[in-house]
Amino acid sequence: MAPERFIISVSGEENDPDAPLLASFSDYLRRVRGLEPKTREGVLLGGRRFLDWFRHHRPGQSLEALTAEHVLAAVEYRLSLSATSGTRTAATSHIQTFLRFLCWAGHHHQDLARIVPRTPYWRLAHLPPRLAWGDVRRAIDAIDPTTPVAIRDRAVLLLLATTGIRNGELRAIRLQDIDWRTGEVFIRRTKGKRDRVVPLLEETGAALVDYILRARPKVDSPYLFLSFTPPVGAFKSAAPVSRIVRKRLRHGGVELGRVAGAHLLRHSLATQLVGQRRPINEVADLLGHRSINTTALYVKVAASQLAEVALPFPGGAA
């Protein structure tokens, strides 16, 4: 009766005067900065938001008229919309990158990126979200592998929980990346742009074999894990894998917080390994961390080990 109410108006590139500039910015992020597609999306969105602010507050003006006062006002506005130190840091970083691009591409005669203030961000100030290893084990054991979907989900959880690989790394695994003789999985194009190898435990290997032989759809795809939802094929984004993890954890009776995806299992494995007194460099190699300082975050959750090295309170017990 009112079809116009159900039509979403989406402005195409032909109606967007900034589309050519943003396309050039995206090409700059890919060719000059070498950013991965997922990272480019976030930085490109930051550039789009900065442009939207400038067009709204300085209508009709060219980017050449951009001043330091404009930059500071735009940064202040973006920070007012950010709730955490992480999002504030990302917002200022994206604006800096866009301003550097404007100077590099000749759209502005000055590099205004140096005007953007630094925002305080303490990376190691928080504790990583994690599950007790017993909860992870209970969720895996609660999966009844009698259907193709359940067989696949059990293999997904076991691989995530025993190797600590990331969501994107799991989706990128191909059948040829598994070395069954050595019990290893080759991980391509990691977050640090380095390939690595992770060990394949016997239980995880058996679950993968069960999935490949009994449950994996018979389609011509090189990727290991496939979606059962038509069109059948590899997972296109991180959301389906995160939904699998959340669903299986909830079915296992695990109470979930705000963060509940593949990374939760990665944090849980790292915490478990540190609690077992595994060498920190060994944990860093497994997780694919380039800096051991990143892995040191998990040392904070090993309370029993920290108590052993704690110094006595000056002056005795309070």
mmCIF file with all atom_site columns, N, CA, C and O in Angstrom, residues 79 89 92 96 115-121:
data_model
loop_
_atom_site.group_PDB
_atom_site.id
_atom_site.type_symbol
_atom_site.label_atom_id
_atom_site.label_alt_id
_atom_site.label_comp_id
_atom_site.label_asym_id
_atom_site.label_entity_id
_atom_site.label_seq_id
_atom_site.pdbx_PDB_ins_code
_atom_site.Cartn_x
_atom_site.Cartn_y
_atom_site.Cartn_z
_atom_site.occupancy
_atom_site.B_iso_or_equiv
_atom_site.pdbx_formal_charge
_atom_site.auth_seq_id
_atom_site.auth_comp_id
_atom_site.auth_asym_id
_atom_site.auth_atom_id
_atom_site.pdbx_PDB_model_num
ATOM 1  N N  . LEU A 1 79  ? 36.220 12.307 18.541 1.00 0.00 ? 79  LEU A N  1
ATOM 2  C CA . LEU A 1 79  ? 36.517 11.772 19.872 1.00 0.00 ? 79  LEU A CA 1
ATOM 3  C C  . LEU A 1 79  ? 35.296 11.813 20.777 1.00 0.00 ? 79  LEU A C  1
ATOM 4  O O  . LEU A 1 79  ? 35.140 10.961 21.653 1.00 0.00 ? 79  LEU A O  1
ATOM 5  N N  . THR A 1 89  ? 41.755 6.027  19.626 1.00 0.00 ? 89  THR A N  1
ATOM 6  C CA . THR A 1 89  ? 43.036 5.923  18.942 1.00 0.00 ? 89  THR A CA 1
ATOM 7  C C  . THR A 1 89  ? 42.849 5.618  17.469 1.00 0.00 ? 89  THR A C  1
ATOM 8  O O  . THR A 1 89  ? 43.537 6.170  16.609 1.00 0.00 ? 89  THR A O  1
ATOM 9  N N  . THR A 1 92  ? 41.646 8.854  15.506 1.00 0.00 ? 92  THR A N  1
ATOM 10 C CA . THR A 1 92  ? 42.712 9.822  15.218 1.00 0.00 ? 92  THR A CA 1
ATOM 11 C C  . THR A 1 92  ? 43.705 9.263  14.207 1.00 0.00 ? 92  THR A C  1
ATOM 12 O O  . THR A 1 92  ? 44.215 9.994  13.347 1.00 0.00 ? 92  THR A O  1
ATOM 13 N N  . GLN A 1 96  ? 44.693 10.928 10.588 1.00 0.00 ? 96  GLN A N  1
ATOM 14 C CA . GLN A 1 96  ? 46.083 11.193 10.223 1.00 0.00 ? 96  GLN A CA 1
ATOM 15 C C  . GLN A 1 96  ? 46.427 10.586 8.864  1.00 0.00 ? 96  GLN A C  1
ATOM 16 O O  . GLN A 1 96  ? 47.054 11.230 8.016  1.00 0.00 ? 96  GLN A O  1
ATOM 17 N N  . ILE A 1 115 ? 49.157 17.835 12.902 1.00 0.00 ? 115 ILE A N  1
ATOM 18 C CA . ILE A 1 115 ? 48.307 18.636 13.793 1.00 0.00 ? 115 ILE A CA 1
ATOM 19 C C  . ILE A 1 115 ? 47.447 17.731 14.685 1.00 0.00 ? 115 ILE A C  1
ATOM 20 O O  . ILE A 1 115 ? 47.052 18.114 15.786 1.00 0.00 ? 115 ILE A O  1
ATOM 21 N N  . VAL A 1 116 ? 47.167 16.527 14.233 1.00 0.00 ? 116 VAL A N  1
ATOM 22 C CA . VAL A 1 116 ? 46.272 15.636 14.971 1.00 0.00 ? 116 VAL A CA 1
ATOM 23 C C  . VAL A 1 116 ? 46.917 15.247 16.301 1.00 0.00 ? 116 VAL A C  1
ATOM 24 O O  . VAL A 1 116 ? 48.034 14.711 16.323 1.00 0.00 ? 116 VAL A O  1
ATOM 25 N N  . PRO A 1 117 ? 46.257 15.498 17.427 1.00 0.00 ? 117 PRO A N  1
ATOM 26 C CA . PRO A 1 117 ? 46.858 15.169 18.737 1.00 0.00 ? 117 PRO A CA 1
ATOM 27 C C  . PRO A 1 117 ? 46.849 13.670 18.993 1.00 0.00 ? 117 PRO A C  1
ATOM 28 O O  . PRO A 1 117 ? 46.017 12.929 18.460 1.00 0.00 ? 117 PRO A O  1
ATOM 29 N N  . ARG A 1 118 ? 47.785 13.244 19.778 1.00 0.00 ? 118 ARG A N  1
ATOM 30 C CA . ARG A 1 118 ? 47.853 11.841 20.189 1.00 0.00 ? 118 ARG A CA 1
ATOM 31 C C  . ARG A 1 118 ? 46.854 11.601 21.318 1.00 0.00 ? 118 ARG A C  1
ATOM 32 O O  . ARG A 1 118 ? 46.655 12.453 22.185 1.00 0.00 ? 118 ARG A O  1
ATOM 33 N N  . THR A 1 119 ? 46.239 10.439 21.300 1.00 0.00 ? 119 THR A N  1
ATOM 34 C CA . THR A 1 119 ? 45.296 10.080 22.358 1.00 0.00 ? 119 THR A CA 1
ATOM 35 C C  . THR A 1 119 ? 45.919 8.994  23.230 1.00 0.00 ? 119 THR A C  1
ATOM 36 O O  . THR A 1 119 ? 46.542 8.062  22.705 1.00 0.00 ? 119 THR A O  1
ATOM 37 N N  . PRO A 1 120 ? 45.801 9.107  24.539 1.00 0.00 ? 120 PRO A N  1
ATOM 38 C CA . PRO A 1 120 ? 46.405 8.085  25.417 1.00 0.00 ? 120 PRO A CA 1
ATOM 39 C C  . PRO A 1 120 ? 45.728 6.738  25.238 1.00 0.00 ? 120 PRO A C  1
ATOM 40 O O  . PRO A 1 120 ? 44.497 6.655  25.168 1.00 0.00 ? 120 PRO A O  1
ATOM 41 N N  . TYR A 1 121 ? 46.553 5.722  25.130 1.00 0.00 ? 121 TYR A N  1
ATOM 42 C CA . TYR A 1 121 ? 46.018 4.361  24.969 1.00 0.00 ? 121 TYR A CA 1
ATOM 43 C C  . TYR A 1 121 ? 46.988 3.397  25.617 1.00 0.00 ? 121 TYR A C  1
ATOM 44 O O  . TYR A 1 121 ? 48.124 3.263  25.180 1.00 0.00 ? 121 TYR A O  1
#
